[in-house]
Coordinates of C-alpha atoms and ligand atoms in Angstrom, one line a residue:
X10 CA -0.2 -0.1 0.0
X11 CA 2.6 2.4 -1.0
X12 CA 0.6 5.7 0.0
X13 CA 0.6 9.0 -1.8
X14 CA -0.2 11.0 1.1
X15 CA 2.3 14.1 1.8
X16 CA 4.9 13.6 4.5
X17 CA 3.3 13.2 7.8
X18 CA 4.6 16.2 9.4
X19 CA 3.9 18.3 6.1
X20 CA 0.0 17.3 7.0
X21 CA -2.0 20.3 7.7
X22 CA -3.1 18.4 11.1
X23 CA 0.2 17.9 11.8
X24 CA 1.2 21.0 11.6
X25 CA -1.8 22.4 13.3
X26 CA -1.4 19.9 16.3
X27 CA 2.4 21.5 16.7
X28 CA 0.9 24.7 16.9
X29 CA -1.8 24.0 19.5
X30 CA 0.6 22.3 21.5
X31 CA 2.8 25.4 22.0
X32 CA -0.5 27.2 22.9
X33 CA -1.6 24.4 25.5
X34 CA 1.4 22.9 26.7
X35 CA 1.1 24.7 30.4
X36 CA -2.6 23.7 31.0
X37 CA -2.7 21.9 33.6
X38 CA -5.1 18.9 34.3
X39 CA -6.7 20.7 37.6
X40 CA -7.4 23.8 35.7
X41 CA -8.9 21.4 33.0
X42 CA -11.0 19.5 35.7
X43 CA -11.6 23.0 37.4
X44 CA -13.0 24.7 34.0
X45 CA -15.4 21.9 33.0
X46 CA -17.2 19.8 35.7
X47 CA -18.2 17.6 33.0
X48 CA -15.0 16.8 31.5
X49 CA -14.9 13.1 33.2
X50 CA -18.4 12.2 31.6
X51 CA -17.5 13.7 28.2
X52 CA -14.1 12.3 27.3
X53 CA -14.8 8.8 27.5
X54 CA -16.2 6.3 24.9
X55 CA -17.7 2.9 25.6
X56 CA -18.4 -0.3 23.4
X57 CA -18.3 -4.0 23.6
X58 CA -18.6 -4.0 27.5
X59 CA -15.2 -2.0 27.2
X60 CA -15.4 1.4 28.9
X61 CA -12.6 4.0 28.3
X62 CA -12.1 7.0 30.5
X63 CA -9.3 9.1 28.7
X64 CA -10.0 12.3 29.8
X65 CA -6.9 12.5 32.1
X66 CA -5.2 13.3 28.9
X67 CA -3.7 16.5 28.5
X68 CA -6.1 17.2 25.5
X69 CA -8.6 19.8 24.8
X70 CA -12.0 19.6 22.8
X71 CA -9.5 21.2 20.2
X72 CA -6.6 18.3 20.2
X73 CA -9.1 16.0 20.1
X74 CA -10.7 17.5 16.5
X75 CA -6.9 18.2 15.4
X76 CA -6.1 14.2 16.1
X77 CA -9.2 13.0 14.4
X78 CA -8.5 15.4 11.5
X79 CA -4.9 13.8 11.6
X80 CA -6.7 10.2 11.5
X81 CA -8.7 11.5 8.2
X82 CA -5.6 12.5 6.5
X83 CA -3.7 9.9 6.9
X84 CA -6.6 7.8 5.0
X85 CA -7.1 5.7 8.2
X86 CA -10.6 4.6 6.8
X87 CA -8.8 3.4 3.0
X88 CA -6.2 1.6 5.3
X89 CA -9.0 0.0 7.9
X90 CA -10.6 -1.1 4.5
X91 CA -7.8 -2.7 2.8
X92 CA -6.7 -4.8 6.1
X93 CA -10.0 -6.3 6.4
X94 CA -10.3 -6.7 2.7
X95 CA -7.0 -8.8 2.8
X96 CA -5.0 -6.1 0.6
X97 CA -1.4 -7.1 0.9
X98 CA -0.6 -4.2 3.0
X99 CA 2.5 -5.8 4.6
X100 CA 4.5 -4.6 1.9
X101 CA 7.8 -5.3 2.6
X102 CA 6.9 -9.0 2.6
X103 CA 4.3 -9.0 0.2
X104 CA 1.4 -10.2 2.2
X105 CA -2.1 -9.8 3.4
X106 CA -2.4 -9.0 7.1
X107 CA -5.6 -11.0 8.1
X108 CA -5.3 -11.8 11.7
X109 CA -8.9 -10.5 11.7
X110 CA -10.5 -13.7 9.4
X111 CA -9.1 -15.8 12.4
X112 CA -12.2 -14.7 14.0
X113 CA -14.8 -14.1 11.5
X114 CA -18.1 -16.0 12.1
X115 CA -18.5 -19.4 9.9
X116 CA -20.2 -18.4 6.7
X117 CA -18.2 -15.3 6.1
X118 CA -15.9 -14.8 3.6
X119 CA -12.6 -12.9 3.1
X120 CA -10.5 -13.5 -0.5
X121 CA -6.6 -14.0 -0.5
X122 CA -5.6 -15.0 -4.1
X123 CA -8.8 -16.0 -4.9
X124 CA -9.5 -18.4 -2.1
X125 CA -12.0 -17.9 0.9
X126 CA -9.7 -17.9 4.0
X127 CA -12.5 -18.1 6.4
X128 CA -13.6 -21.5 5.6
X129 CA -10.0 -22.9 6.0
X130 CA -10.2 -20.8 9.4
X131 CA -12.9 -22.8 10.3
X132 CA -11.7 -26.2 9.0
X133 CA -8.4 -25.9 11.7
X134 CA -10.5 -24.8 14.2
X135 CA -12.5 -27.5 14.0
X136 CA -9.6 -30.2 13.8
X137 CA -8.3 -28.3 16.9
X138 CA -11.5 -28.5 18.8
X139 CA -11.8 -32.2 18.0
X140 CA -8.0 -32.7 19.5
X141 CA -8.7 -30.9 22.6
X142 CA -12.2 -32.5 23.3
X143 CA -9.7 -36.2 23.0
X144 CA -7.0 -35.0 25.1
X145 CA -9.3 -33.1 27.9
X146 CA -11.6 -36.6 28.0
X147 CA -8.5 -38.7 28.1
X148 CA -9.5 -40.2 25.1
X149 CA -6.0 -39.4 23.1
X150 CA -3.5 -41.7 25.1
X151 CA 0.3 -41.5 25.6
X152 CA 2.4 -44.4 23.9
X153 CA 2.0 -46.4 26.9
X154 CA -1.6 -46.1 27.4
X155 CA -1.3 -43.4 29.8
X156 CA -3.7 -40.5 30.1
X157 CA -1.7 -36.9 29.1
X158 CA -1.8 -34.9 32.7
X159 CA 1.2 -32.3 31.1
X160 CA 1.0 -30.3 28.2
X161 CA 4.5 -28.0 27.0
X162 CA 4.3 -25.5 24.5
X163 CA 7.5 -25.0 22.8
X164 CA 7.7 -22.1 21.0
X165 CA 9.4 -18.4 20.8
X166 CA 7.8 -14.7 20.3
X167 CA 4.8 -14.9 18.8
X168 CA 4.4 -18.8 19.1
X169 CA 4.8 -18.2 22.8
X170 CA 4.0 -14.9 24.4
X171 CA 0.2 -15.1 23.2
X172 CA -0.3 -18.5 24.6
X173 CA 1.4 -18.0 28.0
X174 CA -0.3 -14.7 28.1
X175 CA -3.7 -16.4 27.6
X176 CA -2.9 -19.1 29.6
X177 CA -2.4 -16.8 32.6
X178 CA -5.3 -14.6 32.3
X179 CA -7.9 -17.6 31.5
X180 CA -6.2 -19.9 34.3
X181 CA -9.8 -19.4 36.3
X182 CA -11.3 -21.1 33.2
X183 CA -8.7 -24.2 32.7
X184 CA -8.9 -27.5 33.4
X185 CA -6.9 -27.8 36.5
X186 CA -6.3 -31.5 36.0
X187 CA -3.5 -30.7 33.3
X188 CA -1.0 -29.1 34.1
X189 CA 0.6 -26.4 31.3
X190 CA 4.0 -25.2 30.8
X191 CA 5.8 -23.1 28.1
X192 CA 9.4 -23.4 27.1
X193 CA 10.8 -20.5 25.0
X194 CA 14.4 -19.8 25.9
X195 CA 17.3 -21.4 24.2
X196 CA 19.0 -21.3 28.0
X197 CA 18.6 -25.1 28.7
X198 CA 17.5 -24.3 31.9
X199 CA 14.0 -23.3 30.6
X200 CA 13.5 -26.9 29.1
X201 CA 14.9 -28.5 32.1
X202 CA 12.9 -26.8 34.6
X203 CA 9.9 -27.4 32.8
X204 CA 10.2 -31.0 32.6
X205 CA 11.9 -31.9 35.9
X206 CA 9.2 -33.3 37.4
X207 CA 7.2 -34.7 34.8
X208 CA 6.8 -38.1 33.7
X209 CA 7.3 -38.2 29.5
X210 CA 4.7 -40.8 29.4
X211 CA 2.2 -38.6 30.6
X212 CA 3.4 -34.9 28.6
X213 CA 2.1 -33.7 25.3
X214 CA 4.4 -31.5 23.7
X215 CA 3.0 -28.9 21.1
X216 CA 5.9 -27.5 18.7
X217 CA 4.6 -24.0 17.6
X218 CA 6.6 -22.2 15.0
X219 CA 5.2 -20.8 11.7
X220 CA 8.5 -21.4 10.0
X221 CA 9.5 -24.5 11.9
X222 CA 13.5 -23.2 11.5
X223 CA 13.7 -20.9 14.3
X224 CA 17.2 -21.8 16.2
X225 CA 15.2 -21.5 19.7
X226 CA 12.3 -23.3 19.3
X227 CA 14.1 -26.4 17.3
X228 CA 16.8 -26.5 19.6
X229 CA 14.1 -27.1 22.3
X230 CA 12.3 -29.6 20.2
X231 CA 15.2 -31.5 19.8
X232 CA 15.8 -31.7 23.3
X233 CA 12.4 -32.6 23.9
X234 CA 12.6 -35.7 21.4
X235 CA 15.5 -36.8 22.9
X236 CA 14.3 -36.2 26.7
X237 CA 11.0 -38.3 25.4
X238 CA 12.7 -41.0 23.8
X239 CA 15.3 -41.7 26.5
X240 CA 12.2 -43.3 28.3
X241 CA 11.1 -45.3 25.3
X242 CA 14.6 -46.9 24.7
X243 CA 14.7 -45.0 21.5
X244 CA 11.3 -46.2 20.1
X245 CA 10.4 -43.3 17.3
X246 CA 6.9 -44.6 17.5
X247 CA 6.5 -42.8 20.6
X248 CA 7.1 -39.6 19.2
X249 CA 3.4 -39.4 17.2
X250 CA 1.4 -39.9 20.7
X251 CA 3.8 -37.3 22.3
X252 CA 4.1 -34.4 19.7
X253 CA 2.0 -32.3 17.9
X254 CA 3.1 -29.2 15.5
X255 CA 1.5 -25.7 15.2
X256 CA 3.2 -24.6 11.7
X257 CA 2.6 -23.4 7.9
X258 CA 5.3 -25.2 7.1
X259 CA 4.4 -29.1 6.7
X260 CA 7.8 -30.0 5.0
X261 CA 9.8 -29.2 7.9
X262 CA 7.2 -30.5 10.2
X263 CA 7.5 -33.9 8.6
X264 CA 11.5 -33.8 8.6
X265 CA 11.5 -33.1 12.1
X266 CA 9.4 -36.7 12.5
X267 CA 5.9 -35.2 13.0
X268 CA 3.1 -37.0 11.4
X269 CA 1.2 -34.2 9.3
X270 CA -2.1 -35.7 10.3
X271 CA -0.8 -33.8 13.9
X272 CA -0.3 -30.7 12.4
X273 CA -2.4 -27.6 12.9
X274 CA -1.9 -25.0 10.2
X275 CA -2.2 -21.6 9.9
X276 CA -1.0 -19.3 7.2
X277 CA 1.6 -16.4 6.2
X278 CA -1.1 -13.7 6.4
X279 CA -1.0 -14.4 10.3
X280 CA 2.1 -12.2 11.9
X281 CA 3.6 -14.4 14.7
X282 CA 2.6 -11.3 17.4
X283 CA -0.8 -11.6 15.9
X284 CA -1.4 -15.2 16.1
X285 CA -2.7 -16.1 19.4
X286 CA -6.0 -16.9 18.0
X287 CA -4.9 -19.2 15.0
X288 CA -3.6 -22.9 15.8
X289 CA -0.7 -21.3 18.1
X290 CA -4.0 -20.8 20.5
X291 CA -3.9 -24.5 20.7
X292 CA -2.5 -24.7 24.3
X293 CA -5.3 -22.3 25.2
X294 CA -8.0 -24.5 24.0
X295 CA -6.7 -27.1 25.6
X296 CA -6.5 -25.5 28.6
X297 CA -10.0 -23.8 28.4
X298 CA -12.0 -26.4 26.3
X299 CA -13.8 -25.4 22.9
X300 CA -16.4 -23.6 24.4
X301 CA -14.4 -21.0 26.0
X302 CA -11.9 -20.2 23.0
X303 CA -14.9 -19.8 20.9
X304 CA -16.3 -17.0 23.0
X305 CA -12.6 -15.7 23.1
X306 CA -12.9 -15.3 19.2
X307 CA -16.5 -14.0 19.8
X308 CA -14.8 -11.4 22.0
X309 CA -12.2 -10.4 19.1
X310 CA -14.4 -10.4 16.6
X311 CA -17.0 -8.0 18.2
X312 CA -14.1 -5.2 18.5
X313 CA -12.8 -5.9 15.1
X314 CA -16.4 -4.8 14.1
X315 CA -16.4 -2.0 16.4
X316 CA -13.0 -1.1 15.0
X317 CA -14.1 -1.5 11.5
X318 CA -17.5 0.2 11.5
X319 CA -17.6 3.0 14.4
X320 CA -16.6 6.8 13.6
X321 CA -13.5 7.4 14.9
X322 CA -14.5 10.3 17.5
X323 CA -16.5 6.8 19.2
X324 CA -14.0 4.3 18.4
X325 CA -12.1 2.7 21.4
X326 CA -8.8 1.5 19.6
X327 CA -8.5 4.9 17.3
X328 CA -9.0 7.1 20.4
X329 CA -6.3 5.2 22.3
X330 CA -3.9 5.4 19.2
X331 CA -4.5 9.1 18.5
X332 CA -4.2 9.8 22.4
X333 CA -0.7 7.8 22.4
X334 CA 0.5 10.0 19.1
X335 CA 0.0 12.9 20.8
X336 CA 1.7 12.1 24.1
X337 CA 4.3 10.3 22.0
X338 CA 5.0 13.1 19.4
X339 CA 3.9 16.1 21.1
X340 CA 4.2 15.9 24.3
X341 CA 7.6 13.9 24.3
X342 CA 6.6 10.7 26.1
X343 CA 9.1 7.8 25.6
X344 CA 7.6 5.1 26.9
X345 CA 3.7 3.5 28.0
X346 CA 3.0 2.1 31.5
X347 CA 0.6 -0.8 31.2
X348 CA -0.9 -1.6 34.6
X349 CA -3.7 -4.4 34.9
X350 CA -5.2 -4.4 38.1
X351 CA -6.1 -7.9 37.6
X352 CA -3.3 -10.5 38.7
X353 CA -4.4 -12.6 36.0
X354 CA -3.5 -10.2 33.6
X355 CA 0.1 -10.8 34.8
X356 CA 1.4 -11.5 31.5
X357 CA -0.2 -9.0 29.4
X358 CA 2.6 -6.1 29.6
X359 CA 4.8 -8.6 28.1
X360 CA 2.3 -10.0 25.4
X361 CA 2.2 -5.8 24.7
X362 CA 5.7 -5.2 24.5
X363 CA 6.3 -7.6 21.2
X364 CA 2.5 -6.4 20.0
X365 CA 3.4 -2.7 20.0
X366 CA 7.0 -2.6 19.7
X367 CA 7.8 -5.3 17.2
X368 CA 5.0 -3.8 15.0
X369 CA 5.7 0.1 15.1
X370 CA 9.2 0.3 16.5
X371 CA 10.3 1.0 12.9
X372 CA 12.0 3.9 11.6
X373 CA 11.3 4.5 7.7
X374 CA 8.0 4.8 6.0
X375 CA 6.1 2.6 3.5
X376 CA 8.0 3.7 0.7
X377 CA 11.4 3.6 2.4
X378 CA 12.0 7.1 3.9
X379 CA 13.4 8.1 7.4
X380 CA 10.7 9.2 9.6
X381 CA 11.0 12.9 11.0
X382 CA 9.1 12.2 14.3
X383 CA 9.2 9.6 16.9
X384 CA 7.4 5.9 15.8
X385 CA 6.4 3.4 18.7
X386 CA 7.0 4.1 22.7
X387 CA 8.6 1.6 24.4
X388 CA 5.8 -0.3 26.3
X389 CA 6.4 -1.8 29.8
X390 CA 4.2 -2.6 33.1
X391 CA 3.2 -4.5 35.6
X392 CA 0.3 -5.7 37.4
X393 CA -0.9 -3.2 40.1
X394 CA -0.7 -3.2 43.2
X395 CA 2.8 -4.4 43.2
X396 CA 3.9 -1.6 40.8
X397 CA 2.8 1.4 43.6
X398 CA 5.9 -0.1 45.8
X399 CA 8.2 -0.1 43.2
X400 CA 8.3 1.9 40.2
X401 CA 5.3 4.1 40.3
X402 CA 7.6 6.7 42.7
X403 CA 9.1 7.5 39.2
X404 CA 5.8 8.1 37.8
X405 CA 4.8 10.5 39.9
X406 CA 7.9 12.7 40.9
X407 CA 10.3 11.5 38.4
X408 CA 11.1 13.8 35.3
X409 CA 10.1 12.0 32.9
X410 CA 6.4 11.8 31.4
X411 CA 5.1 8.6 31.5
X412 CA 1.5 8.1 30.0
X413 CA -0.3 5.3 32.1
X414 CA -2.6 2.6 31.1
X415 CA -5.0 1.2 33.8
X416 CA -7.1 -2.0 33.4
X417 CA -9.6 -2.9 35.8
X418 CA -12.7 -5.0 36.6
X419 CA -15.7 -4.6 38.2
X420 CA -15.8 -7.9 39.3
X421 CA -13.1 -10.5 40.8
X422 CA -13.4 -13.7 39.4
X423 CA -13.3 -15.3 42.8
X424 CA -14.6 -13.0 45.9
X425 CA -12.4 -12.9 48.6
X426 CA -13.8 -10.6 51.4
X427 CA -12.8 -6.9 51.0
X428 CA -10.0 -7.6 48.4
X429 CA -11.4 -6.2 44.9
X430 CA -12.8 -2.9 46.9
X431 CA -9.2 -2.3 48.1
X432 CA -7.5 -3.2 45.0
X433 CA -10.1 -0.9 43.1
X434 CA -9.6 1.9 45.1
X435 CA -6.1 1.9 44.3
X436 CA -6.5 1.9 40.7
X437 CA -8.5 5.2 40.8
X438 CA -6.5 6.7 43.7
X439 CA -3.4 6.1 41.2
X440 CA -5.0 7.9 38.2
X441 CA -6.2 10.5 40.5
X442 CA -3.0 11.1 42.3
X443 CA -1.2 11.4 38.9
X444 CA -3.2 13.7 37.3
X445 CA -4.0 16.3 40.3
X446 CA -1.1 15.5 42.5
X447 CA -0.8 17.9 45.3
X448 CA 0.5 21.3 45.3
X449 CA 3.0 23.0 48.1
X450 CA -0.1 24.8 49.4
X451 CA -1.5 21.7 50.2
X452 CA 1.6 20.2 51.8
X453 CA 2.2 23.1 53.5
X454 CA -1.4 22.9 55.2
X455 CA -1.1 19.7 56.3
X456 CA 1.7 21.3 58.8
X457 CA 4.9 19.5 56.8
X458 CA 8.1 21.1 57.5
X459 CA 9.5 23.9 55.2
X460 CA 12.5 21.8 54.1
X461 CA 10.2 18.9 53.6
X462 CA 7.7 20.5 51.5
X463 CA 9.6 20.3 47.9
X464 CA 10.0 16.5 48.3
X465 CA 6.2 16.1 49.1
X466 CA 4.9 18.1 46.1
X467 CA 3.5 15.9 43.5
X468 CA 3.1 17.7 40.1
X469 CA 0.3 16.1 38.8
X470 CA -0.6 16.5 34.9
X471 CA 0.5 12.9 34.3
X472 CA -1.7 11.5 31.6
X473 CA -3.5 8.3 32.0
X474 CA -6.4 6.2 30.6
X475 CA -8.7 4.1 32.6
X476 CA -9.9 0.8 30.8
X477 CA -12.9 -0.9 33.1
X478 CA -14.9 -3.8 32.4
X479 CA -17.3 -6.1 33.9
X480 CA -15.1 -9.0 34.2
X481 CA -12.1 -11.1 32.8
X482 CA -13.8 -13.5 30.6
X483 CA -12.4 -15.3 27.8
X484 CA -14.6 -13.0 25.6
X485 CA -13.3 -10.0 27.3
X486 CA -9.9 -11.1 26.5
X487 CA -10.4 -11.4 23.0
X488 CA -11.9 -7.9 23.0
X489 CA -9.0 -6.3 25.2
X490 CA -6.4 -7.8 23.0
X491 CA -8.2 -6.8 19.6
X492 CA -8.4 -3.1 21.4
X493 CA -4.6 -3.1 21.3
X494 CA -3.8 -4.9 18.0
X495 CA -6.3 -2.0 16.3
X496 CA -4.7 0.7 18.3
X497 CA -1.1 -0.5 17.0
X498 CA -2.7 -0.5 13.7
X499 CA -3.8 2.9 13.9
X500 CA -0.7 3.9 15.3
X501 CA 1.2 2.3 12.4
X502 CA -1.5 3.6 9.8
X503 CA -0.8 7.3 10.7
X504 CA 2.9 6.9 11.1
X505 CA 2.7 5.5 7.8
X506 CA 5.1 2.3 8.6
X507 CA 4.9 -0.8 8.4
X508 CA 3.5 -2.6 11.3
X509 CA 3.8 -6.0 10.0
X510 CA 7.3 -6.9 9.3
X511 CA 10.2 -7.1 11.7
X512 CA 13.5 -6.9 10.0
X513 CA 15.0 -6.0 13.0
X514 CA 15.0 -9.7 14.5
X515 CA 16.8 -11.1 11.7
X516 CA 20.1 -9.4 11.9
X517 CA 20.8 -11.0 15.7
X518 CA 19.2 -14.5 14.1
X519 CA 21.9 -14.6 11.4
X520 CA 24.9 -13.3 13.5
X521 CA 24.0 -15.9 16.0
X522 CA 24.1 -19.1 13.4
X523 CA 27.7 -17.8 12.4
X524 CA 28.8 -17.6 15.8
X525 CA 27.4 -21.0 17.1
X526 CA 30.2 -23.2 15.3
X527 CA 33.0 -20.8 16.3
X528 CA 32.1 -21.3 19.9
X529 CA 31.7 -25.3 19.4
X530 CA 34.8 -25.9 17.2
X531 CA 37.2 -28.1 18.3
X532 CA 40.0 -26.2 16.7
X533 CA 40.9 -22.7 17.6
X534 CA 38.4 -21.1 15.0
X535 CA 39.8 -18.1 12.6
X536 CA 37.7 -14.8 14.1
X537 CA 37.0 -12.1 11.4
X538 CA 34.4 -10.3 13.9
X539 CA 35.3 -6.7 15.4
X540 CA 37.7 -6.7 17.9
X541 CA 35.5 -6.5 21.0
X542 CA 33.5 -9.5 19.3
X543 CA 36.9 -11.5 18.7
X544 CA 37.8 -10.9 22.0
X545 CA 34.9 -12.1 23.7
X546 CA 34.4 -15.4 21.8
X547 CA 37.8 -16.2 23.0
X548 CA 37.2 -15.3 26.5
X549 CA 33.8 -17.7 26.4
X550 CA 36.0 -20.4 25.1
X551 CA 38.4 -20.1 28.1
X552 CA 36.0 -19.9 30.4
X553 CA 33.4 -23.0 29.1
X554 CA 36.8 -25.3 29.1
X555 CA 37.9 -24.3 32.5
X556 CA 38.5 -26.8 35.2
Ligands
LIG619 C1 6.5 -12.2 15.3 C2 7.5 -12.6 14.6 C3 8.3 -13.1 16.0 C4 8.1 -15.0 15.8 C5 9.0 -15.5 16.6 C6 8.9 -17.1 16.2 O1 5.7 -11.4 14.7 O2 7.7 -12.7 13.7 O3 8.2 -13.3 17.2 O4 6.6 -15.4 16.1 O5 10.7 -15.5 15.8 O6 9.1 -17.5 14.8 P1 8.0 -18.9 14.5 O7 7.0 -19.3 14.7 O8 8.6 -19.1 12.8 O9 9.2 -20.0 15.2

């Protein structure tokens, strides 16, 4: 989708935003709220059971108007339509970007190269459901006839972060008689710790890899096969009962020794970081069952439809994206803290790190020109209230501007005394303190000694979004992930970058492959790197053979 629009910073709306920023940069949220008592009821949006309060951002009506204008001038509407209709918007890889097809209902149609991909999606979903039911019911047995009790997903990046996050997020709904583990790191400890207390005769491995060539995953997969075969005196027939694969690469799956009958496919139009609801979600389906999994897909789809059809001023992902662009490109924020007040979402920030930064961490536009504005901020976070007792100090009183996304729910999945009200009191209190702070006058009025006053002042004016929903269900998780997916899409569309490639990941992969033999060779290798890398390699070779 090479675009003919002007460079972003030359757009009328961008220029107007820059001027507008100069005019309002001194405005404080205290003033904005005092001037407009209804602000907290006006700067909100609600859809699909998600409530977004964005009133605690440093914006006025005019800011919003100009941001919406920016979306229009960037042809956001055209770009959304291009994605949903299967156009090859991942230009550097010449691929369609159709994770939205993964959650289309049966009977819908999206064509890629003349093929209806939605019917293929449902055929795989049915196969996953059948397999999941067989494992969950005990009908699928290990090589010695024992029930499968342990499921280990081996994958990395997009083939790991989604499955881990979803498993943790939906643990409440999971089959507790099954043990789930996730191995991603090529550090052997990951595999060793995941398997040390498990019986191979009761263990099923899911090898999740789009390409089935990723060094970490294939190394772990081989160790898994060795671990299994050690138990069965090398009888390779055991592999069929203890290994399944999720991949786009049937040839490599079969070369590894997994029967392609036990393979669940997906397609090159599903990006790794957008694949948790493809067959890559097999571990999720095994954990929560096909019905809950389909509910999650329904949630995804509901938000897809909201994004596709709702006017931008009421469109949750569009609003979140525009606010992120405002904070990043005009207020100069460099990071975003994602702070779920829901322990089950403990891996959500890690998941979002890949979704946001691998997608929008780009330095050139779709037509290869260097951008003259900032693209993705750094995403990070931890569940509340734990973070409050560590890094929140910097958010409240440090020298940097850190916009926060608070995520919280009206109901706890398991009620326990007063816990949930206390949790929620904290999330509201944090957003309030960040926005309004505490002035020197207020601190003095509390009888604070003069010398301590500056230390106890909170400037406030720290922006945040608060996202509320009733409770964390599979459906709600789908909505939440889709909310961020489409916010990432919108930001990338406006920044005019390719949010769906990841060339930055490639260089390190290639260099590592070159270095492996230099570390393993019995004879002293001829090293042709820079002097630092050469020296580190020599040093490692010495350390590894130290007695
Ligand atoms: C995601 C990235 C990357 C990918 C991993 C694993 O968008 O492409 O994180 O998911 O490198 O790749 P495989 O699934 O091919 O093993």
